[in-house]
One Martini backbone bead per residue (centre of mass of N, CA, C, O) as a GRO file, in nm:
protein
  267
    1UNK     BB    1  -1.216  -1.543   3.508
    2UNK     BB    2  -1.253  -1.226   3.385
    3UNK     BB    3  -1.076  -1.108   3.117
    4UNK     BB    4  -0.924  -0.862   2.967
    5UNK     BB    5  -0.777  -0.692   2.752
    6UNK     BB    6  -0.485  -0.638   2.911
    7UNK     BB    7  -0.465  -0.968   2.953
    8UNK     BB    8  -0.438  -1.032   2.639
    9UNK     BB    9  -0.217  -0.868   2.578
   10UNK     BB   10  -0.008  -0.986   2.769
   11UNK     BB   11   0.030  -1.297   2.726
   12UNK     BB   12   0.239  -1.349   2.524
   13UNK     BB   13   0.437  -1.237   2.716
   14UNK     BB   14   0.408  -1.438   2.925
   15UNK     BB   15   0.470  -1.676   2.767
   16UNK     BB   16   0.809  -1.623   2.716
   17UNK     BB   17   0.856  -1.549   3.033
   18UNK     BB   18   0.804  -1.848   3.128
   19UNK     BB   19   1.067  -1.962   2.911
   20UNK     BB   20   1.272  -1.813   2.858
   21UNK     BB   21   1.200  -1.564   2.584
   22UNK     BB   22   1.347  -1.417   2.336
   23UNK     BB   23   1.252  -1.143   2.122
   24UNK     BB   24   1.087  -0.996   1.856
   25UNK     BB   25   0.956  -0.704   1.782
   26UNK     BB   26   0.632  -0.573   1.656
   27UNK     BB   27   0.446  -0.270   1.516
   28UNK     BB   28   0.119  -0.174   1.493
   29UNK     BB   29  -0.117  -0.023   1.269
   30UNK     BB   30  -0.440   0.068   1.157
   31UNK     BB   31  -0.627   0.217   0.826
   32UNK     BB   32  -0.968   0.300   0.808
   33UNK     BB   33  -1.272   0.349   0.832
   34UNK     BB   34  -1.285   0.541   1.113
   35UNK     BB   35  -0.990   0.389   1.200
   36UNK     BB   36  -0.730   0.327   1.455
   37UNK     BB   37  -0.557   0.022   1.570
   38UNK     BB   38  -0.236   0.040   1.760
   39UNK     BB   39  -0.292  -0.237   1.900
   40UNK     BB   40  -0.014  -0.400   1.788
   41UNK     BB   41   0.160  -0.724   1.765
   42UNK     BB   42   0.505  -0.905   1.755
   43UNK     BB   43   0.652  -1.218   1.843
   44UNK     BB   44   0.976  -1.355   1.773
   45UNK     BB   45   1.058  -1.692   1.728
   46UNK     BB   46   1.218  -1.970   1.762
   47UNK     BB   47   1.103  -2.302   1.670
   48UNK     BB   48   1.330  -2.459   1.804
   49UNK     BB   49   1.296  -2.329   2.103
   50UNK     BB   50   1.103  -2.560   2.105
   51UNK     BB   51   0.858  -2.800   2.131
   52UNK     BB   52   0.554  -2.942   2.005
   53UNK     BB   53   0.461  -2.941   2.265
   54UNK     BB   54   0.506  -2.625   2.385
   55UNK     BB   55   0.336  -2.544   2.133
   56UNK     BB   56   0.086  -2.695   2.239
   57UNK     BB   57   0.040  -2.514   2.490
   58UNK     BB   58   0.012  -2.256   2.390
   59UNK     BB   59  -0.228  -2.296   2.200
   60UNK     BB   60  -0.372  -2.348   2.504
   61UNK     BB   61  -0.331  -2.077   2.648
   62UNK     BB   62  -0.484  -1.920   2.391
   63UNK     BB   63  -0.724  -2.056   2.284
   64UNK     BB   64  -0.726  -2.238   2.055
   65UNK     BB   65  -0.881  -2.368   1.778
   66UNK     BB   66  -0.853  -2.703   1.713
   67UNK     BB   67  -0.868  -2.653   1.403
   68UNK     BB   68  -0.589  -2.438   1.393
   69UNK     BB   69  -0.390  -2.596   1.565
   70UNK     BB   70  -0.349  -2.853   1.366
   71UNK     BB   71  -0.236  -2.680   1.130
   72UNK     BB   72  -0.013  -2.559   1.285
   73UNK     BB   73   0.146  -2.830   1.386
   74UNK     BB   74   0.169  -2.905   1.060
   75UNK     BB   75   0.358  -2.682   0.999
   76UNK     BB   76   0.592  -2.649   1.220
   77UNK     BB   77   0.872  -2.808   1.112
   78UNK     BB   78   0.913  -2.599   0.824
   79UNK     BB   79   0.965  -2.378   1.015
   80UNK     BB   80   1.195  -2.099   1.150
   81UNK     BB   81   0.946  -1.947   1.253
   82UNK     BB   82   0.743  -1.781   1.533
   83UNK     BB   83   0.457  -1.565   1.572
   84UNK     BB   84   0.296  -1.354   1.806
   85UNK     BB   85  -0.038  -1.209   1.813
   86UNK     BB   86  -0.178  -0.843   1.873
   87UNK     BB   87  -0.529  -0.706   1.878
   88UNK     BB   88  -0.728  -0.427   1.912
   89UNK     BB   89  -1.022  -0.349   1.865
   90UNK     BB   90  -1.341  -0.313   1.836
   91UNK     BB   91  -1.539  -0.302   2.118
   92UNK     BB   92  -1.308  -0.510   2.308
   93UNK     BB   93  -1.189  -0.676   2.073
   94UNK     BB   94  -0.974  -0.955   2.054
   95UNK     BB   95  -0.681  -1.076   1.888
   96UNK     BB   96  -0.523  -1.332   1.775
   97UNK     BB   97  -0.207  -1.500   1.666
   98UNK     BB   98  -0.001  -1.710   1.438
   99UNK     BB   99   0.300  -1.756   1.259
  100UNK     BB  100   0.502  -1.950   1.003
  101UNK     BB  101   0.810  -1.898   0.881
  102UNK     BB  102   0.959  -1.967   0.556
  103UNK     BB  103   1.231  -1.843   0.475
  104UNK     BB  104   1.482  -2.059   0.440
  105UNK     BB  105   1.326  -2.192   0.190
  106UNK     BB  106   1.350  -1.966   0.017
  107UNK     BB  107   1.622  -1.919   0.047
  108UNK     BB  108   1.741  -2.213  -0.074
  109UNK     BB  109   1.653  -2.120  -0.338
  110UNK     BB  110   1.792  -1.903  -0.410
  111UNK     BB  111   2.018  -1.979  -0.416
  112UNK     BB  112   1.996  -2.209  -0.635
  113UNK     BB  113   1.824  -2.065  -0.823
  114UNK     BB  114   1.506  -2.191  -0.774
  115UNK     BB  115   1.304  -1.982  -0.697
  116UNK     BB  116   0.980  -1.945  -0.733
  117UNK     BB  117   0.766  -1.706  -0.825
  118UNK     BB  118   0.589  -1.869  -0.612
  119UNK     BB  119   0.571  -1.850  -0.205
  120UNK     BB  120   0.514  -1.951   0.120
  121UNK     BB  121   0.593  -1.770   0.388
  122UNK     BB  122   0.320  -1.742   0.556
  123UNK     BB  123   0.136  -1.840   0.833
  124UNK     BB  124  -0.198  -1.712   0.954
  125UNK     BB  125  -0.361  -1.755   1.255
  126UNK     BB  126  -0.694  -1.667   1.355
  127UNK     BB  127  -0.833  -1.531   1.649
  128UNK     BB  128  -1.098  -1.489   1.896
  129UNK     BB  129  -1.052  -1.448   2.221
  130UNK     BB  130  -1.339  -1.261   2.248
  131UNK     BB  131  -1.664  -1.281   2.158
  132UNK     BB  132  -1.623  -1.571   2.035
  133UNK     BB  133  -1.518  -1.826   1.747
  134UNK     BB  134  -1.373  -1.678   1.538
  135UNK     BB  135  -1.170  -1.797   1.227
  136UNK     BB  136  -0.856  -1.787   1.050
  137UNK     BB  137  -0.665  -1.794   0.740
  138UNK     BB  138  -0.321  -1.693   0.647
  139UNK     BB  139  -0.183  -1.603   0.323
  140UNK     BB  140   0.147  -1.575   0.203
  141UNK     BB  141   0.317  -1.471  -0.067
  142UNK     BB  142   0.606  -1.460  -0.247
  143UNK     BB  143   0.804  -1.267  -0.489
  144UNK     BB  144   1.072  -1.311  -0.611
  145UNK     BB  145   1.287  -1.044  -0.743
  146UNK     BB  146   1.105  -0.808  -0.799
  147UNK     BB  147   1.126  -0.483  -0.953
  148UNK     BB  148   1.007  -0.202  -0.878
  149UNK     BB  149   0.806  -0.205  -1.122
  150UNK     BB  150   0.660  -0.443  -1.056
  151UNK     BB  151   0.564  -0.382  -0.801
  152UNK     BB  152   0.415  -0.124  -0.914
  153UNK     BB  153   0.202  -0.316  -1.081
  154UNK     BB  154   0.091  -0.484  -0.856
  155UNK     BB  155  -0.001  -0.270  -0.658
  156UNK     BB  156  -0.216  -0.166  -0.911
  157UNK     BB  157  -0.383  -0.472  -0.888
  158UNK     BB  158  -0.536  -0.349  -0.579
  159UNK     BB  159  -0.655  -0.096  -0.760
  160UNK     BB  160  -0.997  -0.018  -0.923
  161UNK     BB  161  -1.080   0.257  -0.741
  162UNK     BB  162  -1.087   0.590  -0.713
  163UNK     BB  163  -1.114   0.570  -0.408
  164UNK     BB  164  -0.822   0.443  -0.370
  165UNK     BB  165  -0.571   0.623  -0.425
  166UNK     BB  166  -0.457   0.686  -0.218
  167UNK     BB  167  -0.356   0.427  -0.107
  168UNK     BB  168  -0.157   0.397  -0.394
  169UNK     BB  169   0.018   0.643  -0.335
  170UNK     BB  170   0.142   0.583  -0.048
  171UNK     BB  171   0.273   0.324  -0.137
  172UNK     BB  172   0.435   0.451  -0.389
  173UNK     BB  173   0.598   0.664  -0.179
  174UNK     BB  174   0.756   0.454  -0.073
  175UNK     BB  175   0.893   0.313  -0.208
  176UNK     BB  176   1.041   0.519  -0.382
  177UNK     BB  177   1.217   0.598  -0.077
  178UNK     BB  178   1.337   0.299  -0.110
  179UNK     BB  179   1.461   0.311  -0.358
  180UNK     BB  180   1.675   0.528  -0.271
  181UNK     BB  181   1.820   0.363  -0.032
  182UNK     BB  182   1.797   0.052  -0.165
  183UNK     BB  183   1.819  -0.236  -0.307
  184UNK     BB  184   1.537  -0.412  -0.441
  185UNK     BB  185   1.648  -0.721  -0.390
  186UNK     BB  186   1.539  -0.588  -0.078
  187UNK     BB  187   1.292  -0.686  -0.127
  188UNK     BB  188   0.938  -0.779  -0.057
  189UNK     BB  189   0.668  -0.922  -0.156
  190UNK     BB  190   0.278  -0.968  -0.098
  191UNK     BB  191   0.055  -1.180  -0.108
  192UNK     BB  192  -0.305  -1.173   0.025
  193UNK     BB  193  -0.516  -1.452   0.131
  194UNK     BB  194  -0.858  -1.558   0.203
  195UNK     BB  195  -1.087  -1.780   0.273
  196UNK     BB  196  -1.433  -1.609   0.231
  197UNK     BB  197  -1.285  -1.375   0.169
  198UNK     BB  198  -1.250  -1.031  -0.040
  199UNK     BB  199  -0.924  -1.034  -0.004
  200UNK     BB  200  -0.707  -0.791  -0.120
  201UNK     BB  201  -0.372  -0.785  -0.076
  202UNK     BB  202  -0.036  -0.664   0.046
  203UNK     BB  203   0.311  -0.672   0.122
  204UNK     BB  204   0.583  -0.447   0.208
  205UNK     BB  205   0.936  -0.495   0.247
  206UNK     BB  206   1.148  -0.249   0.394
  207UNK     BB  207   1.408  -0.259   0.603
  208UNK     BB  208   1.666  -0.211   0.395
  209UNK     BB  209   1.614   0.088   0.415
  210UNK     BB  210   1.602   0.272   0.704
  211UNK     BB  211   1.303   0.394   0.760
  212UNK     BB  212   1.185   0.629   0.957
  213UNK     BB  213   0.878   0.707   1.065
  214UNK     BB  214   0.893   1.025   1.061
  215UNK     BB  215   0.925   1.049   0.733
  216UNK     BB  216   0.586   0.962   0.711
  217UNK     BB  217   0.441   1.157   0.811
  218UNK     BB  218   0.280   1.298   0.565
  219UNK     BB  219   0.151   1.037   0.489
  220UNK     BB  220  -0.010   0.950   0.747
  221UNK     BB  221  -0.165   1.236   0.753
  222UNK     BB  222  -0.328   1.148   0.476
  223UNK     BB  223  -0.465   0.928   0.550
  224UNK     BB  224  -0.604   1.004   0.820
  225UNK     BB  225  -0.793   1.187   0.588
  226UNK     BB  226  -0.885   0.957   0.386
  227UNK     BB  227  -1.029   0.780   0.660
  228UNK     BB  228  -1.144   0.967   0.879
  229UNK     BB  229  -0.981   1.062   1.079
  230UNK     BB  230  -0.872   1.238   1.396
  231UNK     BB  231  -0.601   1.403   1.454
  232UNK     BB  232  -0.556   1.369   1.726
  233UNK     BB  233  -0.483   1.060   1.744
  234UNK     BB  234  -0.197   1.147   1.552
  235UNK     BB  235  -0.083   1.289   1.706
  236UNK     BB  236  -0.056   1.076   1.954
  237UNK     BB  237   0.116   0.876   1.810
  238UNK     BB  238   0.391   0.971   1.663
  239UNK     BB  239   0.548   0.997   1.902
  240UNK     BB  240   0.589   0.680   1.918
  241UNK     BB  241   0.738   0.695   1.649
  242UNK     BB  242   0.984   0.848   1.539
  243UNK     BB  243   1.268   0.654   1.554
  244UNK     BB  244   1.170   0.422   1.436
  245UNK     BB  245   1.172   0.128   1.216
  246UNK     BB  246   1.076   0.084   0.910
  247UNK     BB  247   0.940  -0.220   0.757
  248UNK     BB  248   0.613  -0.215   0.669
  249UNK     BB  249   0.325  -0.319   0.457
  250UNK     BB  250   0.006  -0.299   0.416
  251UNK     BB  251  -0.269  -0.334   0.183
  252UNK     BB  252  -0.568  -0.266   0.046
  253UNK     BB  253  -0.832  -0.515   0.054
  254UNK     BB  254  -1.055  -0.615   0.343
  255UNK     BB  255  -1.242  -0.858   0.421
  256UNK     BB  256  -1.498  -0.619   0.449
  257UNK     BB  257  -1.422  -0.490   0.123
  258UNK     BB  258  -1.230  -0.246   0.275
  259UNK     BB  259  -1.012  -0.039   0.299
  260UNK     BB  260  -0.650  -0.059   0.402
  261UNK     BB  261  -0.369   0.058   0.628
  262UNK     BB  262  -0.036  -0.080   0.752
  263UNK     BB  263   0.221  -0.015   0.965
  264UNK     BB  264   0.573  -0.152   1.049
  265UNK     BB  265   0.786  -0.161   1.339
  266UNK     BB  266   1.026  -0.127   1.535
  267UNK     BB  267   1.120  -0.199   1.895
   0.00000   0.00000   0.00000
C-alpha cells in the first residue's frame, strides 16, 4: 500500500501510542530561501521507557537504513532521552529523524566541576522515508557554561557572508531578548556539524527565558522578507504560534551551502 504524507507524518504518533508512551511534543518551522517548512516535530521519550529490542522495532516501523539503525542502536545504552522527528519537505517529500540525547551525562560532570569544554549532546540520525534512500547523522556538541558574550562571538563565527546580516542580527536580537529575561548560565549553546556537506550551523537553547512565541513576531516577520518568503504564509502560520513557549533556535549555513534559520517552541 502507498503510504502518503499524512501517514508519515502520523506514523512517530502511532508508534509511541501503540506502546501506551506519553511524550514531550515540540514543534518547528524552517526559513530558507523561498521556503518555509512548518510540518516539524519532535516527540521526546525516556530512553529507558523501551527496551532495545522495542527501540529496534521501532527503527524497523520507521524502515530506517540498516546502516544508521546500527549506529543508533550502538549509542542507545548511554543516551537517556530518544526523540522521533518528522518533517515535510518541498515536493512531497518526507524526512524522518531519531536523535539520542546525552544531557544526564553532560550534567553529571557539570556537577562535578569537570565537564569538558566541547561535549556531544544529541546524535541525530536522519533518513528519506520516501523517494529514495538518502541518509546522514548529525552530531550536536554544547559549549557548556559560556556567558552571552561568548555565545555571541560563536555566533558571529557562522557568518562571514554580508548577505547572512539578517539571520546575524535576528539570532542576537533573541539572545539579546534571552539575556533579560534569565541567567545566561541556563543557556545552552551548540555546535552542528555533519560529515560530506557544507553544513556550519549552531543551535541555541533558551527555554529558560521564558519567551512566547508571539514575541518574536517582528523577527519572524523580518526574516520572511530576506528569505524571499510570501507574507501570506507567515501570516498563516502566526497565529498557530501565538502564546506557545519559544524553546531554540537553529541557523546557520545549512547542509545545500545556504543559509537557514528554524524557531522550535513547545506544544
Amino acid at each position: 500500500m502507498t503510504r502518503t504524507l499524512a501517514d508519515f507524518a502520523a506514523l512517530p504518533f502511532r508508534i509511541l501510542e501503540s506502546r501506551g508512551l506519553a511524550s514531550g511534543y515540540e514543534r518547528s518551522f524552517k526559513l530558507s530561501e523561498s521556503s518555509l517548512l512548518a510540518n516539524r516535530y519532535l516527540l521526546g521519550v525516556e530512553r529507558q521507557a523501551l527496551s532495545e529490542d522495542h527501540w529496534q522495532q521501532i527503527c524497523a516501523e520507521m524502515d530506517m537504513p540498516a546502516a544508521l539503525s546500527n549506529e543508533f542502536l550502538a549509542g542507545l545504552t548511554q543516551a537517556n532521552l530518544v526523540l522521533l522527528g518528522f518533517e515535510a519537505q518541498a515536493n512531497g517529500r518526507a524526512l524522518f529523524k531519531l536523535y539520542l540525547e546525552y544531557w544526564d551525562k553532560l550534567q553529571s560532570a557539570i556537577m562535578r566541576g569537570n565537564a569538558p569544554s566541547r561535549q556531544l549532546l544529541h546524535r541525530g540520525f536522519k533518513w528519506s522515508a520516501n523517494q529514495g534512500r538518502e541518509s546522514l547523522i548529525t552530531d550536536y556538541h554544547c559549549l557548556p557554561g559560556l556567558s552571552v558574550q561568548q555565545i555571541r562571538t560563536n555566533i558571529n563565527t557562522h557568518y562571514t557572508n554580508a548577505k547572512q546580516h539578517f539571520s546575524l542580527q535576528a539570532s542576537l536580537a533573541i539572545l539579546d531578548l534571552a539575556a533579560q529575561r534569565a541567567d545566561h548560565s541556563a543557556f545552552l549553546y551548540i555546535d552542528i556539524s555533519e560529515t560530506g556537506n557544507p553544513r556550519q550551523s549552531f543551535d541555541l537553547n533558551l527555554y529558560p527565558a521564558g519567551i512566547r512565541m508571539h514575541e518574536l513576531g517582528h523577527i519572524i516577520y523580518k526574516l520572511a522578507t530576506a528569505f524571499n518568503i510570501e507574507q501570506p504564509k507567515i501570516d498563516s502560520l502566526m497565529p498557530l504560534l501565538d502564546n506557545k513557549l519559544f524553546g531554540h533556535l537553529s541557523a546557520g549555513i545549512g547542509r545545500n551551502g545556504k543559509p537557514y534559520f528554524s524557531l522550535y517552541y513547545e506544544c
